Amino acid sequence: MRFFYGNGRLRTRVATARSKVLAGAYRLYLKFFLLAQGYSLLDFRNSMPLPLESIRIQLAGSIPVSASQANSSGILEFVERFASAVFREGGTLVHGSHPTLLEPLERAARRFIDVGGARGALTLVRSDQFTKTDLNLKSMQTQREFAAVEVIPAPVGDGAASLITMREWISDRCDVVVAIGGKWYEDNPARSGVPLELVEGLNRGIPGFAVAAFGGAIQGYLADNPSIFARLHNGLSENENRRLASEVAIDATVGKIVSQIKLLPLSRKIRATGGLFRILALDGGGIRGAFTAAVLAKWDQMLGPDGGVALVDHFDLVAGTSTGAILAIGLSLRHSPEEILSFYRTEGTRIFPPGGDVRHWIKSKHQSGTLRSSLTTVFGENVLLRDASCRLVIPTVRALHGESELIVTGHSPDRTAFRTITAVDAALASSAAPSYFDEAWINDTIADQCYLDGGLWANNPVLPAIYEAVHHLSIPLNRIDVLSVGTLSSEKNFEAELGKGKLGWAASTSDLFFAAQENAAAMLADGLLTRARHLRVNRMTPTEIPLDNFAAIDELARRGDDVGKDTFEPVRSRFLNGVRALPWRNS
C-alpha cells in the first residue's frame, strides 16, 4: 500500500479500521437482506460459515509443578487467548480436564457463552475413574454450565491405563492437536502426557503444533527429539515450526496457529459444529416398547428441568423400527417419554387384547384398525411426518417384492419421497408385523403402496441410522456417536431345536431371527464406530416376553426404570449433556 502524505503507519491503521467497518457494515446489510428475502439466521450462518466451523482442536497441556511464575503465567495466558480465538472462529476445543488449565478455559468459555456462543464450543473429557467422588461430581456439574463434559469408560487397571484410553479417544475425534507445557518429562518421559498426546495425534495423521517457549514437558521432548519439527504436517516448514515453538509473544503465537489451521485441508464442510453427530436408535418389539419408553422416561426424569434441553433435542437423528418407530415419531412430535409410556399403558390392552390364538393361525391376530385409531389419538389424524422436530429414519418393507425401505424426514434434497406421509401412516408402515397386523396400505397421491414391519430386516435400526448419516448427510464415521436402546433380549437356548424340521422349529424361528439380527446389528455397529461411539442399552431376560403380552407391561416398566437408573451417568455424559442439536430444515 502506498501513501503520499502524512504518517504511513497511521494511515495504514486508519485504512485497516475503515475496511473493517465497511466489511462489518456489508455483512450486517447482507444478513438483513437475506432475512428480508425469507431466509433464517441459520441459512445465513450456513451460507457463510466461520473459518473453523466443524474443526475440533485438541489442547494437550498442563502446568508443570516446577514452572516459574513467568512460565506458569505464560501458559495460562496462552490457553485463555487461544481458546477465545478458537471459539470466535467457530471451532471446538477439546481438553482432557487437567485441573491446572480449567480456570482460563472456563473464563474464555463463559465470555463466549455470554455473547450468545454455544456451550459445546468447549469439550472437557475425563476418565470415569476420576468421577467417583462427591467433589468430582460437583465439579462436573459446574463444568456443564460452560462446557460439554464427556466421561470415558476406563479399562480395569491403574490410572495410567485410563489416561491412555482417554488420549486415544480424544485423538480419534480431533482434527488438530496443539501441545503446551506438560509434567513429569524430566523424571519419567514415558509417563509425560503432553508429548504422548502430541505423538498420538501425529501417528494418526493429525496436524500438530508445539508451543515450547514456556517450558514444561513439551520443551524437553522437542530438545530430545528435534526431528519432530519435520513431522508436524501443519503446512509450516521445519524452521518455521522451530521459530513458532520458541516464540514468547503470545498474541503472535495464537494468531499464527489459528491462521495456519484455517489453511489446512480439513473436513470443514461435513458439519456446522465441532460436536459429534448424535443418533438415538430404538428397537422394535411390540408391547416391549414400554421397556424402552420407561428407560427414556427415567433418564428424562433424572435429567430434570435443570438439564435445560429436552431429551430428544440432544439428538441430530432418531431412528426407530416398529414400536421403536412409534417412540421415535412420538418424541419428534414433542411428546415426553412419560407421555409415550402412558400411551402403552392406556392403549396397549386395546391394541393387543388377550386371546386370538386360534385366529392367529388363519389371519392377522390383532386389528390394524385399532392400532390406527390408537395412534391417531396420540399423533393426530392429519399431522405429517414433516412436522417432526428432529430428523427421522423409520425402516419398513415394500410388500410387493420384499424390498427394504426407509421412511425419512426431508433432511436432505434427495430425501423428499415421504414429504406427504402422515405420522400415523409412517408408524403403521413400520409396525405391520406379518401375522400380528395386516399390511399397511398408504396412498402417497401417486399410487397406493403396501408396507410390512421394518423389523423384518432392521429390528435394531442402528445400521440404517448410520447409513443415513454417512450416505445422505455426509457425516464421517468418526463424527458419529450412537445411543441404541433395545426392548429386552432373551437368554433362550436354541440348541433344543437343532436337527428338527419345520414343526420342531415353528415355535422358535421368530425368536431366533430377532436374536441373531439384534446381535449382528450391534456387532457391526461396534465394528464401524468402536464401542467408544456406540452405547447399547438393554437387559437380558430368562424367558422371552411375547411382543403382544400386555399383561407384562408393569414388569416392563419396572425393568426400564431400573435400567434407566443404572445407565444414567454414561448416557448423560455422552448424550444428555445439555448441548442442543443444531437446527435443520425439513424439505
XYZ file of C-alpha atoms in Angstrom:
587
model
C 0.000 0.000 0.000
C 1.413 3.426 -0.992
C 0.763 6.777 0.748
C 1.601 10.303 -0.475
C 1.225 12.301 2.709
C 1.137 12.007 6.475
C 2.392 9.256 8.746
C 2.413 5.982 6.792
C 1.785 3.751 9.822
C -1.108 5.928 10.971
C -2.619 5.952 7.502
C -2.333 2.149 7.373
C -4.177 1.791 10.659
C -6.895 4.190 9.525
C -7.305 2.317 6.250
C -7.452 -1.017 8.084
C -10.033 0.281 10.534
C -12.104 1.723 7.689
C -12.008 -1.597 5.803
C -13.133 -3.487 8.903
C -16.047 -1.081 9.416
C -17.087 -1.371 5.782
C -16.798 -5.175 5.889
C -18.872 -5.312 9.053
C -21.482 -2.982 7.581
C -21.665 -5.125 4.459
C -22.122 -8.323 6.493
C -24.893 -6.627 8.500
C -26.582 -5.410 5.305
C -26.302 -8.892 3.765
C -27.787 -10.510 6.860
C -30.827 -8.206 6.862
C -31.200 -8.596 3.102
C -31.320 -12.380 3.496
C -33.827 -12.087 6.320
C -35.999 -9.822 4.165
C -35.922 -12.459 1.439
C -37.266 -15.070 3.835
C -34.007 -16.762 4.864
C -33.345 -17.600 8.513
C -30.260 -16.698 10.517
C -29.319 -20.369 10.309
C -29.388 -20.104 6.496
C -27.100 -17.094 6.754
C -24.747 -18.953 9.043
C -24.663 -21.993 6.813
C -24.126 -19.895 3.664
C -21.198 -18.019 5.188
C -19.540 -20.457 7.612
C -16.970 -19.367 10.133
C -13.404 -20.414 9.242
C -13.084 -23.132 11.899
C -16.646 -24.466 11.922
C -16.649 -28.270 12.330
C -12.948 -28.276 13.324
C -12.116 -29.976 16.642
C -8.805 -28.914 18.171
C -7.201 -30.932 20.933
C -5.428 -28.852 23.551
C -2.769 -31.064 25.138
C -1.352 -29.197 28.084
C -0.790 -28.647 31.789
C 1.367 -26.501 34.038
C 4.466 -28.264 35.419
C 4.876 -28.321 39.172
C 8.333 -26.767 38.817
C 7.242 -23.995 36.426
C 8.439 -20.483 37.198
C 5.868 -17.782 37.808
C 6.589 -16.302 34.395
C 6.208 -19.624 32.570
C 3.078 -20.532 34.512
C 1.522 -17.168 33.670
C 2.551 -17.585 30.034
C 0.847 -20.974 29.702
C -2.349 -19.720 31.360
C -2.466 -16.627 29.169
C -1.834 -18.641 26.004
C -4.579 -21.149 26.869
C -7.154 -18.426 27.529
C -6.339 -16.404 24.421
C -6.078 -19.466 22.205
C -9.421 -20.790 23.453
C -11.081 -17.420 22.822
C -9.637 -17.291 19.298
C -10.830 -20.825 18.504
C -14.343 -20.109 19.821
C -14.523 -16.818 17.927
C -13.639 -18.540 14.652
C -16.276 -21.247 15.150
C -14.021 -24.117 16.258
C -14.369 -26.594 19.109
C -11.642 -27.029 21.723
C -11.233 -30.457 23.348
C -9.186 -30.853 26.525
C -8.555 -33.678 28.972
C -9.745 -31.708 32.037
C -6.322 -31.074 33.574
C -7.005 -29.042 36.756
C -4.231 -26.524 36.067
C -5.878 -25.271 32.868
C -9.553 -25.298 33.825
C -9.703 -21.697 35.050
C -8.517 -20.000 31.831
C -10.679 -22.350 29.763
C -13.698 -21.539 31.918
C -13.125 -17.784 31.609
C -12.862 -17.988 27.821
C -15.901 -20.275 27.530
C -18.108 -18.184 29.810
C -17.239 -14.987 27.917
C -18.164 -16.754 24.677
C -21.468 -18.010 26.113
C -22.291 -14.546 27.489
C -22.318 -13.150 23.945
C -24.510 -15.928 22.596
C -21.903 -18.620 21.892
C -22.607 -22.339 22.140
C -21.747 -24.183 25.347
C -20.447 -27.112 23.303
C -17.592 -24.994 21.914
C -15.506 -26.384 24.793
C -15.467 -30.123 25.468
C -13.885 -31.385 28.684
C -13.044 -35.080 28.696
C -12.234 -37.222 31.715
C -11.930 -40.893 32.567
C -14.754 -42.261 34.701
C -12.051 -43.413 37.117
C -11.833 -39.744 38.118
C -15.563 -39.094 38.572
C -16.440 -41.220 41.578
C -16.018 -38.780 44.457
C -18.596 -36.200 45.513
C -16.034 -33.463 44.842
C -15.503 -34.623 41.262
C -19.236 -34.976 40.640
C -19.786 -31.456 41.955
C -17.019 -30.041 39.760
C -18.511 -31.795 36.717
C -21.876 -30.215 37.478
C -20.248 -26.780 37.480
C -18.306 -27.519 34.301
C -21.511 -28.416 32.464
C -22.517 -24.761 32.847
C -19.836 -23.699 30.358
C -18.725 -26.881 28.547
C -19.777 -30.250 27.258
C -18.407 -32.857 29.682
C -17.684 -36.333 28.332
C -16.781 -39.239 30.604
C -14.773 -42.047 29.018
C -15.109 -45.619 30.323
C -11.863 -46.632 31.970
C -10.282 -50.060 31.497
C -9.588 -52.217 34.514
C -6.195 -51.173 35.802
C -4.355 -48.192 37.212
C -4.880 -44.528 36.444
C -2.232 -44.538 33.745
C -4.198 -47.067 31.709
C -7.321 -44.918 31.884
C -5.350 -41.871 30.711
C -4.046 -43.820 27.707
C -7.616 -44.714 26.772
C -8.681 -41.100 27.140
C -5.826 -39.838 24.949
C -6.733 -42.329 22.238
C -10.401 -41.343 22.496
C -9.598 -37.648 22.076
C -7.161 -38.181 19.193
C -9.731 -40.280 17.382
C -12.153 -37.337 17.382
C -9.933 -34.324 16.700
C -8.560 -32.698 13.568
C -5.589 -30.814 15.076
C -3.504 -31.121 18.245
C -1.783 -28.188 19.995
C 0.696 -29.041 22.769
C 1.939 -26.719 25.518
C 3.607 -27.239 28.909
C 3.314 -30.675 30.467
C 4.620 -32.503 33.535
C 6.998 -35.305 34.536
C 9.247 -35.309 31.477
C 12.493 -34.867 33.407
C 11.655 -37.647 35.858
C 9.715 -40.130 33.698
C 9.321 -39.283 29.987
C 7.271 -42.437 29.393
C 4.501 -41.070 31.654
C 4.606 -37.480 30.377
C 1.169 -36.945 28.927
C 1.537 -33.841 26.749
C 4.266 -35.234 24.438
C 2.375 -38.539 24.308
C -0.805 -36.757 23.207
C 1.094 -34.881 20.501
C 2.701 -38.076 19.196
C -0.609 -39.957 19.378
C -2.156 -37.344 17.120
C 0.771 -37.282 14.704
C 0.709 -41.078 14.431
C -2.930 -40.823 13.390
C -2.101 -38.278 10.695
C -3.414 -35.279 12.648
C -1.506 -31.987 12.118
C 0.215 -30.722 15.259
C 1.604 -27.523 16.758
C 4.094 -27.275 19.626
C 4.406 -24.269 21.955
C 7.591 -24.682 23.985
C 8.606 -21.157 24.971
C 7.091 -21.583 28.446
C 8.949 -24.738 29.387
C 7.459 -27.997 30.553
C 7.475 -31.465 29.074
C 6.981 -30.298 25.500
C 10.161 -28.227 25.684
C 12.186 -31.197 26.936
C 10.641 -33.520 24.361
C 11.456 -31.196 21.448
C 15.035 -30.798 22.681
C 15.500 -34.579 22.778
C 13.567 -35.222 19.546
C 14.301 -32.358 17.134
C 13.115 -34.442 14.181
C 9.543 -33.897 15.382
C 9.553 -30.439 13.776
C 9.531 -32.129 10.378
C 6.638 -34.420 11.376
C 4.068 -31.856 12.469
C 2.443 -31.771 8.998
C 0.840 -28.418 9.711
C 1.849 -26.671 6.493
C 4.812 -24.886 8.072
C 8.423 -25.653 7.281
C 10.705 -27.258 9.828
C 12.390 -23.924 10.543
C 9.056 -22.129 10.831
C 7.896 -24.680 13.395
C 11.120 -24.182 15.359
C 10.553 -20.438 15.449
C 6.901 -20.868 16.394
C 7.775 -23.251 19.233
C 10.180 -20.716 20.763
C 8.008 -17.617 20.213
C 7.335 -15.805 23.500
C 4.840 -13.273 22.138
C 1.524 -14.889 22.985
C -0.673 -12.932 20.570
C 1.713 -13.703 17.715
C 1.760 -17.416 18.608
C -2.011 -17.670 18.896
C -2.510 -15.744 15.673
C -0.024 -17.862 13.729
C -1.512 -21.188 14.890
C -5.130 -20.169 14.263
C -4.258 -18.685 10.861
C -2.423 -21.834 9.857
C -5.245 -24.126 10.981
C -7.568 -22.150 8.685
C -5.307 -23.036 5.751
C -5.187 -26.758 6.437
C -7.261 -29.075 4.181
C -9.547 -30.215 6.982
C -13.096 -31.539 6.624
C -14.891 -28.257 7.386
C -17.887 -28.844 5.168
C -19.107 -32.018 6.857
C -20.702 -30.434 9.872
C -21.642 -26.996 11.082
C -20.344 -27.760 14.555
C -17.385 -29.475 16.090
C -19.639 -31.712 18.161
C -20.362 -35.331 17.369
C -23.430 -36.235 15.306
C -25.604 -37.960 17.899
C -28.076 -40.681 16.946
C -30.788 -42.281 19.076
C -31.756 -45.756 17.765
C -34.836 -47.520 19.180
C -35.534 -51.237 18.620
C -38.780 -52.881 17.650
C -40.564 -55.328 19.947
C -44.302 -54.673 20.203
C -45.521 -54.074 23.740
C -41.899 -54.347 24.889
C -41.593 -50.780 23.663
C -42.914 -49.951 27.138
C -39.484 -51.001 28.447
C -37.774 -48.536 26.114
C -40.268 -45.808 26.976
C -39.599 -46.395 30.694
C -35.830 -46.177 30.165
C -36.230 -42.867 28.330
C -38.722 -41.596 30.912
C -36.319 -42.358 33.771
C -33.476 -40.524 32.002
C -35.788 -37.595 31.345
C -36.910 -37.561 34.970
C -33.349 -37.724 36.310
C -32.247 -35.006 33.895
C -34.997 -32.775 35.239
C -35.714 -29.160 34.283
C -32.130 -28.222 35.176
C -30.997 -30.068 32.048
C -32.223 -27.105 30.014
C -32.741 -29.153 26.829
C -35.490 -31.678 26.077
C -34.263 -35.256 25.758
C -34.993 -35.524 22.028
C -33.309 -32.173 21.290
C -29.925 -33.656 22.187
C -30.005 -35.849 19.070
C -29.323 -34.988 15.447
C -31.238 -38.027 14.201
C -33.654 -40.523 15.744
C -34.238 -43.959 14.199
C -36.958 -46.354 15.256
C -38.392 -49.625 13.992
C -41.936 -50.893 14.626
C -42.696 -49.982 18.249
C -39.443 -48.017 18.139
C -40.922 -46.041 15.237
C -43.897 -45.123 17.429
C -41.474 -43.946 20.098
C -39.288 -42.031 17.638
C -42.228 -40.281 15.990
C -43.806 -39.501 19.358
C -40.602 -37.908 20.629
C -40.214 -35.915 17.418
C -43.748 -34.535 17.861
C -42.743 -33.232 21.298
C -44.425 -35.928 23.405
C -42.417 -36.653 26.528
C -41.163 -40.201 27.186
C -43.537 -40.393 30.154
C -46.487 -39.500 27.899
C -45.474 -42.229 25.460
C -45.191 -44.737 28.318
C -48.702 -43.712 29.339
C -49.809 -44.412 25.743
C -48.574 -48.013 26.058
C -50.410 -48.418 29.341
C -53.718 -46.940 28.202
C -53.814 -48.212 24.608
C -51.858 -51.456 24.934
C -54.825 -53.539 26.016
C -56.862 -52.252 23.037
C -54.047 -52.881 20.547
C -53.103 -56.282 21.988
C -56.269 -57.753 23.527
C -55.901 -61.182 25.150
C -56.861 -64.280 23.201
C -56.810 -64.574 19.431
C -54.532 -67.631 19.359
C -56.877 -69.595 17.086
C -57.443 -66.578 14.834
C -53.643 -66.200 14.611
C -53.392 -69.400 12.507
C -55.707 -68.184 9.753
C -55.430 -64.365 9.723
C -53.797 -61.449 11.496
C -54.044 -61.858 15.257
C -54.891 -58.228 16.057
C -56.951 -55.497 14.403
C -54.928 -52.985 12.405
C -57.825 -50.537 12.618
C -57.486 -50.461 16.391
C -53.783 -49.691 16.113
C -54.534 -46.875 13.658
C -57.202 -45.462 15.964
C -54.851 -45.534 18.956
C -52.032 -43.865 17.023
C -54.410 -41.203 15.735
C -55.390 -40.460 19.318
C -51.821 -39.595 20.263
C -50.349 -38.238 16.995
C -53.386 -36.574 15.432
C -55.105 -37.514 12.199
C -53.533 -35.001 9.812
C -50.120 -34.457 11.380
C -47.402 -35.071 8.783
C -44.034 -36.688 9.317
C -42.503 -33.458 8.086
C -43.826 -31.817 11.278
C -41.155 -33.738 13.205
C -38.758 -31.647 15.270
C -35.803 -33.959 14.549
C -34.551 -35.992 11.600
C -36.220 -39.402 11.499
C -35.306 -42.759 9.959
C -38.090 -45.365 10.000
C -37.312 -48.808 8.463
C -40.103 -50.661 6.671
C -40.532 -53.207 3.846
C -42.265 -52.843 0.493
C -44.648 -55.784 0.480
C -44.703 -56.307 -3.311
C -41.192 -57.741 -3.646
C -39.972 -57.681 -0.055
C -37.663 -54.721 -0.670
C -36.263 -52.787 2.274
C -37.324 -49.158 2.558
C -36.523 -46.201 4.806
C -39.237 -43.666 5.543
C -37.366 -40.475 6.359
C -37.937 -36.809 7.005
C -36.830 -34.463 4.230
C -33.479 -33.740 5.828
C -31.579 -33.562 2.530
C -32.593 -32.660 -1.040
C -32.609 -36.315 -2.125
C -34.783 -37.495 0.785
C -38.169 -35.979 -0.017
C -40.153 -39.052 -1.122
C -42.240 -39.080 2.078
C -42.948 -35.386 2.493
C -46.732 -36.020 2.352
C -46.929 -39.098 4.595
C -48.741 -38.700 7.900
C -47.146 -39.565 11.221
C -49.774 -42.291 11.744
C -49.119 -43.885 8.338
C -45.351 -43.840 8.894
C -45.762 -45.608 12.245
C -48.174 -48.173 10.741
C -45.831 -48.884 7.821
C -43.066 -49.843 10.215
C -45.332 -51.752 12.643
C -47.282 -54.070 10.335
C -45.802 -57.302 11.705
C -46.932 -60.212 9.485
C -49.492 -62.435 11.192
C -49.918 -59.889 14.017
C -51.277 -56.959 11.955
C -52.470 -56.529 8.402
C -50.191 -54.894 5.891
C -50.250 -51.083 5.847
C -51.672 -49.529 2.667
C -50.570 -45.926 2.175
C -51.630 -43.553 -0.593
C -48.947 -41.006 -1.453
C -51.150 -39.357 -4.183
C -49.220 -41.148 -6.962
C -50.074 -44.749 -6.151
C -51.114 -46.949 -3.243
C -48.152 -48.644 -1.598
C -48.214 -51.650 0.703
C -45.749 -51.922 3.584
C -44.726 -54.510 6.188
C -42.934 -54.321 9.531
C -39.419 -52.861 9.366
C -38.359 -55.439 11.943
C -38.160 -57.957 9.104
C -34.753 -56.506 8.240
C -33.819 -53.847 10.806
C -35.433 -54.561 14.155
C -32.399 -52.800 15.627
C -32.238 -49.717 13.351
C -28.676 -48.719 14.213
C -27.226 -49.654 10.795
C -29.864 -47.801 8.746
C -29.295 -44.787 11.002
C -25.525 -44.867 10.435
C -26.075 -45.342 6.696
C -28.371 -42.320 6.576
C -25.857 -40.130 8.394
C -22.900 -41.188 6.251
C -24.501 -41.553 2.822
C -27.127 -38.809 2.787
C -25.823 -36.317 5.364
C -22.073 -36.705 4.644
C -21.132 -37.306 8.286
C -17.849 -39.247 8.670
C -17.939 -42.323 10.860
C -15.540 -40.793 13.371
C -18.029 -37.959 13.996
C -20.969 -40.237 14.851
C -21.999 -41.277 18.368
C -24.962 -43.670 18.739
C -27.172 -44.401 21.728
C -29.043 -47.631 20.962
C -31.872 -48.821 23.227
C -33.264 -52.348 22.993
C -36.545 -53.935 24.086
C -35.069 -56.679 26.287
C -33.232 -59.738 24.975
C -33.951 -63.348 25.855
C -31.375 -65.800 27.194
C -33.177 -68.577 25.375
C -31.031 -71.562 24.297
C -31.878 -72.719 20.765
C -29.880 -75.952 20.908
C -33.011 -77.923 21.835
C -34.393 -77.289 18.332
C -31.284 -78.449 16.498
C -31.925 -81.185 13.965
C -35.687 -80.709 13.948
C -37.849 -79.929 10.924
C -40.343 -77.163 10.306
C -42.695 -78.360 13.017
C -39.928 -78.512 15.612
C -38.662 -75.022 14.752
C -42.091 -73.408 14.354
C -42.308 -72.007 17.876
C -38.731 -70.703 17.964
C -37.999 -69.415 14.465
C -39.055 -65.814 15.091
C -37.171 -65.687 18.416
C -34.005 -66.932 16.709
C -34.487 -64.482 13.859
C -34.719 -61.462 16.132
C -31.925 -62.601 18.459
C -29.490 -63.101 15.576
C -30.480 -59.849 13.894
C -30.144 -57.802 17.083
C -26.737 -59.283 17.848
C -25.486 -58.783 14.290
C -26.561 -55.133 14.174
C -24.870 -54.354 17.496
C -21.705 -56.232 16.500
C -21.430 -54.417 13.152
C -22.108 -51.046 14.782
C -19.315 -51.749 17.278
C -17.024 -52.571 14.377
C -17.915 -49.449 12.411
C -17.893 -46.969 15.277
C -15.999 -48.765 18.086
C -17.683 -49.105 21.465
C -16.436 -45.645 22.370
C -19.010 -44.253 19.910
C -21.735 -46.896 20.180
C -23.501 -47.324 23.507
C -26.007 -50.185 23.610
C -28.534 -50.116 26.469
C -30.561 -53.270 27.008
C -31.195 -56.025 29.552
C -31.344 -59.823 29.294
C -34.389 -61.806 30.449
C -34.546 -65.533 31.300
C -37.585 -66.026 29.055
C -38.892 -64.202 26.010
C -41.732 -61.746 26.674
C -44.118 -62.030 23.698
C -44.467 -58.801 21.759
C -48.240 -58.704 22.373
C -48.258 -59.697 26.062
C -49.947 -56.658 27.594
C -50.060 -58.378 30.990
C -46.287 -57.841 31.253
C -46.435 -54.068 30.920
C -45.893 -53.309 34.613
C -42.879 -55.625 34.665
C -41.545 -53.949 31.512
C -41.912 -50.514 33.095
C -40.132 -51.642 36.294
C -37.252 -53.129 34.309
C -36.980 -49.986 32.234
C -36.953 -47.822 35.338
C -34.078 -49.881 36.788
C -32.051 -49.807 33.571
C -32.592 -46.058 33.266
C -31.188 -45.514 36.758
C -28.254 -47.854 36.196
C -27.166 -46.253 32.913
C -27.891 -42.572 33.530
C -24.324 -41.496 34.290
C -22.662 -42.542 30.999
C -25.734 -41.595 28.962
C -25.854 -38.130 30.471
C -22.146 -37.592 29.932
C -22.160 -38.522 26.269
C -25.637 -37.668 25.057
C -27.810 -35.736 27.524
C -25.195 -33.105 28.335
C -27.350 -30.047 27.702
C -25.861 -29.355 24.265
C -28.722 -28.942 21.815
C -28.505 -30.471 18.345
C -28.280 -27.918 15.562
C -31.483 -26.759 13.881
C -32.195 -28.299 10.499
C -34.550 -27.706 7.603
C -37.213 -30.206 6.557
C -37.514 -30.086 2.771
